[in-house]
Each structure stands twice: as structure tokens, then as C-alpha cells.
Coordinates of C-alpha atoms and ligand atoms in Angstrom, one line a residue:
Chain A
M1 CA 0.0 0.0 0.0
T2 CA 1.5 3.3 -1.0
M3 CA -0.2 5.4 1.6
L4 CA 2.4 6.5 4.1
P5 CA 1.8 5.1 7.7
A6 CA 0.6 7.9 10.0
S7 CA 3.3 7.0 12.4
T8 CA 5.8 4.2 12.8
E9 CA 6.5 2.2 16.0
R10 CA 10.2 2.6 15.5
Q11 CA 12.3 4.7 13.1
L12 CA 15.4 2.8 12.2
G13 CA 18.1 4.6 10.3
L14 CA 21.8 5.5 10.1
A15 CA 23.9 8.2 11.6
I16 CA 26.8 8.9 9.2
D17 CA 29.8 10.6 10.6
L18 CA 31.4 13.0 8.0
D19 CA 34.3 13.6 10.4
T20 CA 35.5 10.0 10.4
C21 CA 34.6 8.9 6.9
V22 CA 37.8 8.5 4.9
G23 CA 36.1 7.7 1.6
C24 CA 37.5 4.2 1.3
Q25 CA 34.3 2.9 -0.4
A26 CA 34.3 -0.2 1.8
C27 CA 30.6 0.4 2.6
V28 CA 29.8 0.6 -1.2
T29 CA 31.5 -2.7 -1.7
A30 CA 30.0 -4.4 1.3
C31 CA 26.5 -3.1 0.4
K32 CA 26.8 -4.4 -3.2
G33 CA 28.2 -7.7 -1.9
W34 CA 25.4 -8.4 0.6
N35 CA 22.5 -7.1 -1.5
D36 CA 23.6 -8.8 -4.6
Q37 CA 22.3 -12.0 -2.9
G38 CA 19.9 -10.4 -0.5
Q39 CA 16.3 -9.4 -0.1
G40 CA 16.1 -7.4 -3.4
G41 CA 17.7 -10.1 -5.5
P42 CA 20.8 -9.5 -7.6
L43 CA 22.0 -6.0 -8.3
S44 CA 22.9 -6.3 -12.0
D45 CA 25.9 -4.7 -13.8
Q46 CA 26.0 -4.0 -17.5
D47 CA 29.2 -4.5 -19.4
P48 CA 31.1 -4.8 -16.1
Y49 CA 34.5 -5.6 -17.6
G50 CA 34.0 -3.7 -20.8
A51 CA 34.7 -0.2 -22.0
D52 CA 31.5 1.3 -20.7
P53 CA 30.6 -0.4 -17.4
S54 CA 27.5 0.6 -15.4
G55 CA 25.8 -1.0 -12.5
T56 CA 23.2 -0.8 -9.8
F57 CA 24.4 0.4 -6.4
L58 CA 22.4 1.3 -3.2
N59 CA 25.1 3.4 -1.7
R60 CA 27.6 5.8 -3.2
V61 CA 30.4 7.8 -1.7
H62 CA 31.1 11.3 -3.0
S63 CA 34.0 13.6 -2.2
Y64 CA 33.6 17.3 -1.9
Q65 CA 36.0 20.0 -1.4
V66 CA 35.1 22.9 0.9
Q67 CA 37.1 26.1 1.0
P68 CA 36.6 28.0 4.3
A69 CA 37.0 31.8 4.3
E70 CA 40.4 31.3 5.9
G71 CA 42.9 28.5 5.8
T72 CA 43.3 25.5 3.6
A73 CA 40.6 23.6 1.7
K74 CA 39.2 20.4 3.3
I75 CA 38.1 17.2 1.7
I76 CA 34.9 15.8 3.0
N77 CA 33.8 12.3 2.0
F78 CA 30.1 11.9 1.7
P79 CA 28.2 8.6 1.7
R80 CA 24.8 8.8 0.1
S81 CA 22.0 6.2 0.4
C82 CA 18.3 6.0 1.2
L83 CA 17.5 8.2 4.3
H84 CA 14.3 6.2 5.1
C85 CA 12.4 9.5 5.1
Q86 CA 9.3 9.9 7.4
D87 CA 7.5 11.8 4.7
A88 CA 9.0 9.7 1.9
P89 CA 7.9 11.3 -1.4
C90 CA 8.9 8.1 -3.2
V91 CA 6.1 6.1 -1.6
P92 CA 2.8 7.8 -2.4
V93 CA 3.8 8.4 -6.1
C94 CA 4.0 4.6 -6.7
P95 CA 1.1 3.4 -8.8
T96 CA 1.4 -0.2 -8.0
G97 CA 1.9 -0.4 -4.2
A98 CA 5.4 -1.8 -4.8
S99 CA 7.0 1.0 -2.8
Y100 CA 6.0 1.1 0.9
K101 CA 7.1 2.2 4.3
R102 CA 6.9 -0.3 7.1
A103 CA 4.7 0.8 10.1
E104 CA 6.8 -1.3 12.5
D105 CA 10.2 0.1 11.9
G106 CA 10.0 2.9 9.3
I107 CA 12.1 1.1 6.7
V108 CA 11.2 2.0 3.1
L109 CA 11.2 -1.0 0.8
V110 CA 10.3 -2.0 -2.8
N111 CA 8.3 -5.2 -3.5
A112 CA 10.2 -6.3 -6.6
A113 CA 7.4 -8.7 -7.6
A114 CA 4.9 -5.7 -7.9
C115 CA 7.2 -3.0 -9.4
I116 CA 6.6 -2.1 -13.0
G117 CA 9.8 -0.1 -13.3
C118 CA 8.0 3.2 -14.1
G119 CA 10.8 5.1 -12.3
L120 CA 8.5 7.6 -10.7
C121 CA 9.7 6.9 -7.2
A122 CA 13.3 7.6 -8.3
W123 CA 12.1 10.9 -9.8
A124 CA 10.4 11.8 -6.5
C125 CA 13.5 11.1 -4.3
P126 CA 15.7 14.2 -3.9
Y127 CA 18.7 12.2 -2.8
G128 CA 19.2 9.8 -5.8
A129 CA 18.7 6.9 -3.5
R130 CA 16.9 4.7 -6.0
E131 CA 18.4 3.1 -9.1
L132 CA 16.5 1.1 -11.7
D133 CA 18.0 -2.3 -12.2
A134 CA 18.5 -2.5 -16.0
A135 CA 18.4 -6.3 -16.1
A136 CA 15.4 -6.9 -13.8
G137 CA 13.5 -3.7 -14.9
V138 CA 12.6 -3.0 -11.3
M139 CA 13.6 -0.4 -8.8
K140 CA 16.3 -1.1 -6.3
K141 CA 17.1 0.8 -3.1
C142 CA 18.7 0.4 0.3
T143 CA 16.7 -2.0 2.5
L144 CA 18.6 -1.1 5.7
C145 CA 19.7 -4.7 5.3
V146 CA 16.3 -5.8 6.6
D147 CA 17.5 -9.4 5.9
R148 CA 20.4 -9.0 8.3
I149 CA 19.1 -6.9 11.2
Y150 CA 16.4 -9.4 12.2
N151 CA 18.2 -12.5 11.0
E152 CA 18.6 -14.9 13.8
N153 CA 20.8 -17.2 11.7
L154 CA 23.6 -14.6 11.9
P155 CA 25.7 -14.0 15.0
E156 CA 24.4 -11.0 16.9
I157 CA 27.3 -8.9 16.0
D158 CA 26.4 -9.2 12.4
R159 CA 22.8 -8.1 12.8
E160 CA 23.3 -4.6 11.5
P161 CA 23.5 -3.2 8.0
A162 CA 26.5 -4.5 5.9
C163 CA 27.8 -0.9 5.5
V164 CA 27.8 -0.3 9.2
R165 CA 29.4 -3.6 10.0
T166 CA 32.1 -3.1 7.5
C167 CA 33.1 0.5 7.9
P168 CA 36.7 0.4 9.1
T169 CA 36.6 3.8 10.8
G170 CA 33.3 3.3 12.5
A171 CA 31.7 6.2 10.6
R172 CA 28.3 4.6 10.2
H173 CA 26.0 3.9 13.1
F174 CA 22.7 2.0 13.0
G175 CA 19.8 2.4 15.4
D176 CA 16.3 3.6 16.4
F177 CA 15.9 7.3 16.1
S178 CA 12.4 7.2 17.7
D179 CA 14.1 6.3 21.0
P180 CA 15.7 9.5 22.3
D181 CA 18.1 7.3 24.4
S182 CA 19.3 5.1 21.6
K183 CA 23.0 5.3 20.7
V184 CA 22.2 7.0 17.3
S185 CA 19.8 9.6 18.9
R186 CA 22.4 10.5 21.5
L187 CA 25.2 10.6 19.0
S188 CA 23.2 12.8 16.7
A189 CA 22.2 15.2 19.6
D190 CA 25.7 15.5 20.8
R191 CA 27.3 16.1 17.5
G192 CA 24.6 18.3 15.9
G193 CA 23.4 15.7 13.4
Y194 CA 21.3 17.2 10.6
A195 CA 19.0 16.2 7.8
L196 CA 19.8 16.7 4.1
M197 CA 17.8 19.1 1.9
P198 CA 15.3 20.2 4.5
E199 CA 13.6 22.4 1.8
M200 CA 12.3 19.2 0.2
A201 CA 10.2 18.5 3.3
T202 CA 10.9 14.7 3.3
R203 CA 11.8 14.5 7.0
P204 CA 14.7 12.0 6.6
T205 CA 15.5 9.6 9.4
N206 CA 19.2 9.4 8.7
R207 CA 21.3 12.0 10.2
Y208 CA 24.7 13.3 9.1
L209 CA 27.2 14.3 11.8
P210 CA 29.2 17.4 10.6
P211 CA 33.0 17.3 10.5
R212 CA 34.5 18.6 13.7
A213 CA 36.4 21.9 13.6
K214 CA 40.1 21.1 13.0
D215 CA 42.7 22.4 15.4
A216 CA 44.6 25.3 13.9
A217 CA 48.1 24.3 12.9
S218 CA 50.5 26.0 15.3
T219 CA 53.1 28.0 13.4
A220 CA 55.8 27.3 16.0
S221 CA 57.2 23.8 15.6
P222 CA 57.2 21.8 18.9
L223 CA 60.7 20.8 17.8
A224 CA 61.9 24.4 17.6
P225 CA 64.1 24.3 20.8
L226 CA 66.0 21.3 19.3
L227 CA 66.7 23.0 16.0
D228 CA 69.0 25.6 17.5
I229 CA 71.4 23.3 19.5
Q230 CA 74.9 24.6 19.6
A231 CA 77.2 21.6 19.1
S232 CA 79.9 21.3 21.7
G233 CA 82.6 18.7 22.7
F234 CA 83.3 16.0 20.2
A235 CA 80.2 16.9 18.1
G236 CA 81.5 20.5 18.1
W237 CA 84.9 19.5 16.9
L238 CA 83.3 17.2 14.2
D239 CA 81.1 20.1 13.1
K240 CA 84.1 22.3 12.8
V241 CA 86.2 19.8 10.8
L242 CA 83.4 18.8 8.5
G243 CA 82.6 22.5 8.0
K244 CA 86.2 23.1 6.7
I245 CA 86.3 20.2 4.2
Chain B
M1 CA 15.5 14.9 -17.1
H2 CA 16.1 12.5 -20.0
P3 CA 13.7 13.3 -22.8
A4 CA 12.6 9.7 -23.5
P5 CA 10.9 9.5 -26.9
S6 CA 8.3 7.2 -25.6
V7 CA 7.2 9.6 -22.9
I8 CA 7.2 12.6 -25.3
L9 CA 5.2 10.6 -27.8
F10 CA 2.8 9.5 -25.1
T11 CA 2.1 12.9 -23.6
V12 CA 1.7 14.7 -26.9
L13 CA -0.4 12.1 -28.7
S14 CA -2.6 11.0 -25.9
G15 CA -3.1 14.7 -24.9
L16 CA -4.2 15.5 -28.5
G17 CA -6.4 12.4 -28.6
F18 CA -8.2 13.1 -25.3
G19 CA -8.5 16.8 -26.4
F20 CA -10.2 15.7 -29.6
L21 CA -12.4 13.1 -27.8
A22 CA -13.5 16.0 -25.5
F23 CA -14.8 17.8 -28.6
L24 CA -16.5 14.7 -30.0
G25 CA -18.1 13.9 -26.6
A26 CA -19.4 17.5 -26.2
G27 CA -21.0 17.3 -29.6
L28 CA -18.9 20.1 -31.0
V29 CA -18.0 17.8 -33.8
L30 CA -21.0 15.8 -35.2
P31 CA -19.8 13.1 -37.4
Q32 CA -22.0 11.6 -40.1
P33 CA -23.0 8.0 -39.4
G34 CA -20.8 5.4 -41.1
L35 CA -17.3 6.0 -42.4
N36 CA -17.1 9.6 -41.3
A37 CA -17.9 8.7 -37.7
L38 CA -15.6 5.7 -37.8
L39 CA -12.7 7.8 -39.0
L40 CA -13.2 10.7 -36.5
W41 CA -13.9 8.5 -33.4
G42 CA -11.2 6.1 -34.6
L43 CA -8.7 9.0 -34.8
G44 CA -9.6 10.1 -31.2
Y45 CA -9.4 6.7 -29.8
G46 CA -6.4 5.8 -31.8
L47 CA -4.4 8.8 -30.6
A48 CA -5.5 8.4 -27.0
V49 CA -4.9 4.7 -26.8
G50 CA -1.8 4.8 -29.0
G51 CA -0.3 7.4 -26.7
L52 CA -1.1 5.3 -23.6
M53 CA 0.6 2.2 -25.3
A54 CA 3.7 4.3 -26.1
S55 CA 4.0 5.1 -22.4
T56 CA 4.3 1.5 -21.5
F57 CA 7.6 1.3 -23.4
H58 CA 9.1 3.5 -20.7
L59 CA 8.4 0.8 -18.1
G60 CA 10.9 -1.8 -16.9
N61 CA 8.2 -4.4 -16.6
P62 CA 5.3 -3.5 -19.0
R63 CA 3.7 -6.9 -18.5
R64 CA 2.7 -5.9 -15.0
A65 CA 1.2 -2.5 -16.1
W66 CA -2.3 -3.6 -14.9
R67 CA -1.0 -3.2 -11.3
A68 CA -0.9 0.6 -11.9
F69 CA -4.6 0.7 -11.2
S70 CA -4.2 -0.3 -7.6
Q71 CA -3.0 2.9 -5.9
W72 CA -5.5 5.5 -6.9
Q73 CA -5.7 6.8 -3.3
S74 CA -2.2 8.2 -3.4
S75 CA -0.7 8.0 -6.9
W76 CA -1.4 10.4 -9.8
L77 CA -0.1 7.8 -12.2
S78 CA -2.7 5.4 -10.9
R79 CA -5.4 8.0 -11.1
E80 CA -4.4 8.7 -14.7
A81 CA -4.9 5.0 -15.5
W82 CA -8.4 5.1 -14.0
A83 CA -9.4 8.4 -15.6
S84 CA -8.3 7.3 -19.0
L85 CA -10.1 4.0 -18.8
A86 CA -13.3 5.8 -17.5
A87 CA -13.1 8.4 -20.3
L88 CA -12.7 5.8 -23.0
L89 CA -15.6 3.7 -21.6
A90 CA -17.9 6.6 -21.0
L91 CA -17.5 7.8 -24.6
A92 CA -18.0 4.3 -26.1
P93 CA -21.8 4.5 -26.3
V94 CA -21.7 8.0 -27.8
A95 CA -19.2 6.7 -30.4
L96 CA -21.5 3.7 -31.1
S97 CA -24.5 5.9 -31.5
D98 CA -22.7 8.2 -33.9
L99 CA -21.3 5.3 -35.9
L100 CA -24.7 3.6 -36.4
G101 CA -26.7 6.8 -36.5
L102 CA -28.8 5.7 -33.5
G103 CA -29.3 9.2 -32.2
W104 CA -29.0 8.3 -28.5
P105 CA -29.0 11.2 -26.1
R106 CA -25.5 12.6 -25.6
G107 CA -25.4 12.7 -21.8
F108 CA -22.5 10.2 -21.6
G109 CA -20.7 12.4 -24.1
L110 CA -20.5 15.3 -21.7
V111 CA -19.4 13.0 -18.9
G112 CA -16.8 11.6 -21.3
T113 CA -15.6 15.2 -22.2
G114 CA -15.1 15.9 -18.5
L115 CA -13.2 12.6 -17.9
A116 CA -11.0 13.2 -21.0
L117 CA -9.9 16.5 -19.7
I118 CA -9.5 15.1 -16.2
T119 CA -7.2 12.4 -17.7
V120 CA -5.0 15.1 -19.2
A121 CA -4.9 16.9 -15.9
T122 CA -3.9 13.7 -14.0
T123 CA -1.1 13.2 -16.6
S124 CA 0.1 16.7 -15.8
M125 CA -0.1 16.2 -12.1
I126 CA 2.4 13.3 -12.3
Y127 CA 4.9 15.9 -13.2
T128 CA 3.6 18.8 -11.2
Q129 CA 3.7 16.9 -7.9
L130 CA 7.4 16.4 -8.0
K131 CA 9.1 18.8 -5.6
T132 CA 12.4 17.4 -6.8
I133 CA 12.0 19.0 -10.2
P134 CA 11.2 22.6 -9.4
R135 CA 10.5 23.6 -13.0
W136 CA 7.6 21.2 -13.1
N137 CA 6.4 21.8 -9.6
H138 CA 4.3 24.8 -10.6
W139 CA 0.6 25.5 -11.6
T140 CA 1.7 26.4 -15.1
T141 CA 2.4 22.7 -15.8
P142 CA -1.3 21.5 -15.6
L143 CA -2.4 24.7 -17.4
M144 CA 0.0 24.1 -20.2
F145 CA -1.0 20.4 -20.6
V146 CA -4.7 21.0 -20.6
T147 CA -4.5 24.0 -23.0
F148 CA -2.4 21.9 -25.3
A149 CA -5.0 19.2 -25.3
L150 CA -7.9 21.6 -25.9
A151 CA -6.1 23.6 -28.6
G152 CA -5.0 20.5 -30.4
G153 CA -8.5 19.0 -30.1
A154 CA -10.0 22.2 -31.5
I155 CA -7.6 22.3 -34.5
L156 CA -8.4 18.6 -35.2
A157 CA -12.1 19.4 -34.8
G158 CA -11.8 22.1 -37.4
Q159 CA -13.4 24.6 -35.0
T160 CA -11.6 27.8 -36.0
G161 CA -13.7 29.9 -33.7
I162 CA -12.8 27.9 -30.7
A163 CA -9.2 27.1 -31.8
L164 CA -8.0 30.7 -32.2
P165 CA -8.7 31.9 -28.6
L166 CA -7.4 28.5 -27.3
L167 CA -4.2 29.0 -29.3
V168 CA -3.8 32.4 -27.7
V169 CA -4.2 30.9 -24.2
L170 CA -1.7 28.2 -25.2
A171 CA 0.9 30.8 -26.2
L172 CA 0.4 32.6 -22.8
A173 CA 0.5 29.3 -20.9
L174 CA 3.8 28.3 -22.7
L175 CA 5.3 31.7 -22.0
A176 CA 4.3 31.6 -18.4
H177 CA 5.6 28.1 -18.0
W178 CA 9.0 29.1 -19.4
Q179 CA 9.1 32.4 -17.5
F180 CA 8.3 31.0 -14.1
G181 CA 10.2 27.8 -14.8
D182 CA 13.5 29.6 -15.4
R183 CA 13.3 31.0 -11.8
R184 CA 11.9 27.9 -10.1
F185 CA 15.2 26.2 -9.1
A186 CA 16.6 29.3 -7.4
E187 CA 13.2 29.9 -5.7
V188 CA 13.2 26.4 -4.2
G189 CA 16.6 27.1 -2.8
A190 CA 18.2 23.7 -3.2
S191 CA 22.0 23.8 -3.6
L192 CA 25.1 21.7 -3.0
A193 CA 25.2 23.4 0.4
T194 CA 21.7 22.2 1.4
A195 CA 22.2 18.8 -0.3
T196 CA 25.3 18.1 1.8
G197 CA 24.6 20.4 4.8
L198 CA 28.2 21.5 4.6
G199 CA 27.6 25.1 3.3
H200 CA 28.4 26.7 6.7
I201 CA 32.0 25.6 6.5
G202 CA 32.8 27.3 3.2
A203 CA 32.5 27.2 -0.6
L204 CA 31.7 23.7 -1.8
S205 CA 32.8 22.0 -5.0
V206 CA 32.9 18.4 -6.2
F207 CA 36.3 17.0 -5.6
E208 CA 35.9 13.5 -7.0
P209 CA 32.8 11.9 -8.6
A210 CA 31.3 9.0 -6.6
H211 CA 31.8 6.8 -9.6
T212 CA 33.7 7.1 -12.8
A213 CA 31.2 5.1 -14.9
D214 CA 27.7 6.0 -15.9
N215 CA 24.7 5.1 -13.8
Y216 CA 20.9 5.3 -13.8
L217 CA 20.8 8.6 -12.1
L218 CA 23.1 10.3 -14.6
R219 CA 21.3 8.7 -17.6
E220 CA 17.7 9.4 -16.3
M221 CA 17.8 12.5 -14.3
I222 CA 20.9 14.5 -15.1
Y223 CA 20.5 15.3 -18.7
V224 CA 22.7 18.3 -19.5
V225 CA 23.2 18.1 -23.2
G226 CA 21.2 20.1 -25.7
R227 CA 20.2 23.0 -23.6
K228 CA 22.3 25.3 -25.7
H229 CA 19.6 26.1 -28.2
V230 CA 16.8 26.6 -25.8
Q231 CA 15.8 30.1 -26.9
K232 CA 15.7 29.1 -30.5
L233 CA 13.7 26.0 -29.8
R234 CA 11.2 28.1 -27.8
V235 CA 10.7 30.4 -30.6
I236 CA 10.3 27.5 -33.1
A237 CA 7.8 25.8 -30.7
L238 CA 5.7 29.0 -30.4
I239 CA 5.7 29.6 -34.2
C240 CA 4.8 26.0 -35.0
T241 CA 2.3 25.3 -32.2
V242 CA 0.4 28.6 -32.2
M243 CA 1.2 31.0 -35.0
L244 CA 1.2 28.8 -38.1
P245 CA -1.9 26.9 -37.1
A246 CA -3.7 30.2 -36.3
V247 CA -2.7 31.6 -39.7
L248 CA -3.6 28.4 -41.6
L249 CA -7.0 28.1 -39.9
S250 CA -7.8 31.8 -40.6
L251 CA -7.0 31.3 -44.2
G252 CA -9.5 28.7 -44.9
Q253 CA -11.7 25.8 -43.8
G254 CA -11.5 22.3 -45.1
L255 CA -9.3 19.3 -44.8
P256 CA -6.0 20.6 -46.3
F257 CA -5.9 23.6 -43.9
V258 CA -6.8 21.5 -40.9
A259 CA -4.3 18.8 -41.8
L260 CA -1.5 21.3 -42.3
A261 CA -2.4 23.3 -39.2
L262 CA -2.4 20.0 -37.2
L263 CA 1.0 19.0 -38.6
C264 CA 2.6 22.3 -37.7
H265 CA 0.9 22.2 -34.3
L266 CA 2.2 18.7 -33.6
A267 CA 5.8 19.5 -34.7
G268 CA 5.8 22.5 -32.3
A269 CA 4.2 20.3 -29.6
F270 CA 7.0 17.8 -29.9
A271 CA 9.6 20.6 -29.6
A272 CA 7.9 22.1 -26.6
R273 CA 7.5 18.7 -24.9
W274 CA 11.2 17.8 -25.6
L275 CA 12.1 21.1 -23.9
F276 CA 9.8 20.3 -21.0
F277 CA 11.9 17.3 -20.2
A278 CA 15.4 18.4 -21.4
Q279 CA 15.3 21.6 -19.5
A280 CA 13.9 20.1 -16.3
E281 CA 16.6 20.0 -13.7
H282 CA 16.4 17.4 -10.9
V283 CA 17.9 18.3 -7.5
V284 CA 19.9 15.1 -7.4
G285 CA 22.2 16.7 -10.0
L286 CA 23.5 18.8 -7.2
Y287 CA 25.3 15.9 -5.7
Y288 CA 27.1 15.4 -9.0
G289 CA 27.9 19.1 -9.4
K290 CA 25.7 19.0 -12.6
R291 CA 22.2 20.4 -13.2
Ligands
SF4_1 S1 15.9 8.9 0.6 FE1 14.7 8.8 -1.3 S2 14.2 6.6 -1.5 FE2 14.8 6.9 0.6 S3 12.8 7.3 1.7 FE3 13.7 9.3 1.2 S4 12.8 9.8 -0.7 FE4 12.5 7.6 -0.5
SF4_2 S1 9.4 2.1 -10.3 FE1 8.3 0.4 -9.1 S2 8.5 1.0 -7.0 FE2 9.0 2.8 -8.2 S3 7.0 4.0 -8.5 FE3 7.2 2.6 -10.3 S4 6.2 0.7 -9.7 FE4 6.5 1.9 -7.8

């Protein structure tokens, strides 16, 4: 049913830390690896080893440069995937009921068996979170690894989205944003987590944690006192001799 | 947005078809029983249904298209499916009566006229509803679609008296759509700064693309070629859709004038509809530093 639920019991999502993300693309690879065989079926590639490769991905990592008014430019790596919006515009536009938001945990999913591949949901998403699978002709998107997080066949440590589990710097955090005491809610509150493109009125669940202000580089080197050592004794004699050669 | 030929064909032809059916339903064109009725009603139905068929080429899974009827409560695409079916069904008895000269009362015809115009409006709402494409997300979009259907229908109906004022309204609607549209993206205020939330740190630019190869987003929503000749195309579209048909219809009645006016109008309509897509910028382009 493509009516949005009035409210959801929980609101699962990600907090993504732009301070720690190093742009290694491990989450992109882990996401593709898991979801290629997961809930949404394979994520096809076209001409993967040829001259013009193209493929379906549910998570992409961009790199931006930001130039502050003073000081040097900074590079900020920026993972982009479905934000599991509370007012998800991708859901009500769907003519078939394939796109839906779960009332129990707020996850936005596509029922691949009902999708006609009209692409309208991808048009409605401001964040480019949906990609049409060219082989299957159906829409693919982040499932928040719904087939991992509740999967009792997996060890408990693995019951989180593949991107979160794999991130080597711990830049991605998974949890319930409807609980103000959850790890992600507290993290977001402490770090000033924010929503993307608020002007689109989608009320995303996922939060981005801004890069921390970097310490200003001190102009005085901490090694400065060592640089001005006057050689004496044997070293002084050596210095003199070598200086004359 | 990628100007997919199937969608351009669909919106132009089915718009014209439903516009013409609206005239037939309202009894503004009264075909002679027999061949004349068959040709006229066949043309209306053919354009409308042919356009709808063309739209299914845009689908990844056309075999499941029937499922699009299920979500009329929330989805404009679903409402369009229902409206078009209802219009085609409501007009069927009127077409039959005209065809066989039965002289049945034309009540259904007026209902069909309303439904045909509602169908065009629902089509336009599919585009208008999208906040992500500011140029479309404006009241001039439905105005432009509905006047296109009415003006095209009037030309096809050979109703010069009705067609001329409608063509003037169409010209104004197109101009308004372009004028407002050019300002919409800035008005909405989406930028790389709001897309990333990093604007407070400093001036942002794309350092590296997220992927070096092509993807669905770039192909479908980030169409940046061919905007160079926008102004020329707009002038061509206006001359062909509005001015030439107006001149031709004023010069004379009869099939040759109507046919020529219609051809010019269609050529202009295709140009205008191509622009409608090619010029529409989706906010996702911001992430790629492209619009
Ligand atoms: S990020 Fe896009 S696909 Fe995900 S819920 Fe929001 S609008 Fe829908
Ligand atoms: S592409 Fe599939 S999921 Fe998306 S709106 Fe169309 S039918 Fe619904």
C-alpha cells in the first residue's frame, strides 16, 4: 500500500559521521556484496568488464572540497544512500503499491514482484537513493539490510546493515531514532546531526554528523628548541672539521 | 530529465487524442453515421490509446502494467490510469450511437468530455507533484498540458472559432511556464550546500565523482546536453504550435488547412515537450555538481 503510515513504531536509520569517513568505499562494496544476494535479488551490472561499465548500487560515496574563508581547503567524503524518510515522497507516487514504508520500523522498501519499473519513485526522491536495475527492470534501493538486522541465523554482532558492519573507521551507526536514548539519537544530539535538503520536506530519518572543527596548525614547531642546538665537545669538533672540508 | 521519446510521444499524442475526444463527446463535432464517424472517433481513440501504449515502453516491466490501477488513493499515475479508462468507456456508447446513427442522447458524451480533460490533468499532475524537479512543480504545468489538449483538439475538430482563442491561451501558458520555470530552481533554494549540509564551512565544490562510470541517475535525471539552443527552440515551438496553425485556420476551412495546421501544431508540440523534459533539472544533479 503506498499510503504512508501515519506514524511508525520505531524509526530505524543511520547516523553517518562525516568527520571520520575516509572515503575508502568499503561500505559501497559491502553493500553491493550483501545485497547482490539479499532481499532485493541480484544488483545487476551492465558490461562490467568492458569499456562502458554501469551498475546498480544502493550506496555511493562522493567527495567534496570545501574552502573556508580562511585556511586550507578540506576534503569531506560523503556517503549517500536512502535516508528512510518519514514523509518519503517516493512512496505515495508509486502506482502499484510496490513502494512502501513499514509501520513497524519505518524502513522504506520495494516489493520487486509488484514493481513495473516506471521510475516515478526515483524521480520523486531528492537524494538519488533509488536506481532502476537495468536487467530486472525493477527499482532497487537500500533495505537497511532488513534481511540482516532481524536475521537470527547470523551471529548477533552481524545483525546490523552491511555498510555499518564493514566501515573500518566506525563512521556509520545504526539504530532507532524514535528512542531518544538510543545510541544514534544521543550521538546525533551530541554532534549536531542534521537532515539533508530540509527544503524538500521529506523529514529524513538518517542524520549526518558534521566534520569537527580542525585544530589550527601551530606555526611554532614543537621541535623548535631542538633546532638551535649549539654543538659542543666531540660533536662541536666534528662540526668544525666537517665544515672546513 | 532525460527526454525519453516514448514519454514525449505518449504525452503529446494522448493529450491530443483526449482533447479531440472531449470535442467529440461534447457534440462540438458531429460526425456523419458510417465511415465519417468511424474515422473521426477512430482517430480520437487511436491517438489516446496509442499514446497510452507508447507510455508502457518506458516501463521496466510492461507486463505488470495492470498493477498501476491499484493505488488511486495516493498516486497520480494510478489516477491517470483510471481516468483514461473511465473516459474511454464513457465515450463508447456515444461513439457507437454516432457510428450507427442511433441518435442516442449525448449525456454520456458530456461526462466523457469531463473525464477526458481530467485524464490530461492527471497526466500533468504526475509531473507537477514532483518537488524534486522545481520547473515542473508549478501551476503552469497543468495549465500548459490542458490547454495543449484543448487547442490540439479544437484544431483537429476544425473549430476555428474555438481554436483561435485557445491558441492564444496556449501561447500565454507556454510563455508563463518558461518564464516561471526559469526561476523555479533558485526559488526552491536547493544547492550543493543544502544537499550536503556543509555550506556553513565554506565554498563547496565536487572534488571527485562518486563513480567514474555511468549510472541510472546520470542517464535518467541528469540530462545536461542540448540546452544550448533553448531560446531558438522556444521560438520555433511557439511559431509551430500557435502562430502557423492560427494563420492556416484563418486562411480557410476544409481538410487541407486543418491537416496542415495540425502537422505544424504537432511539430511544435514535440519541440515544446522535448524542452519540457530536457530543461527540467532534478535536484539530485547537485550531488554530482551537474544540473
Ligand atoms: S531517501 Fe529517497 S528513496 Fe529513501 S525514503 Fe527518502 S525519498 Fe524515499
Ligand atoms: S518504479 Fe516500481 S516502486 Fe517505483 S514507483 Fe514505479 S512501480 Fe513503484
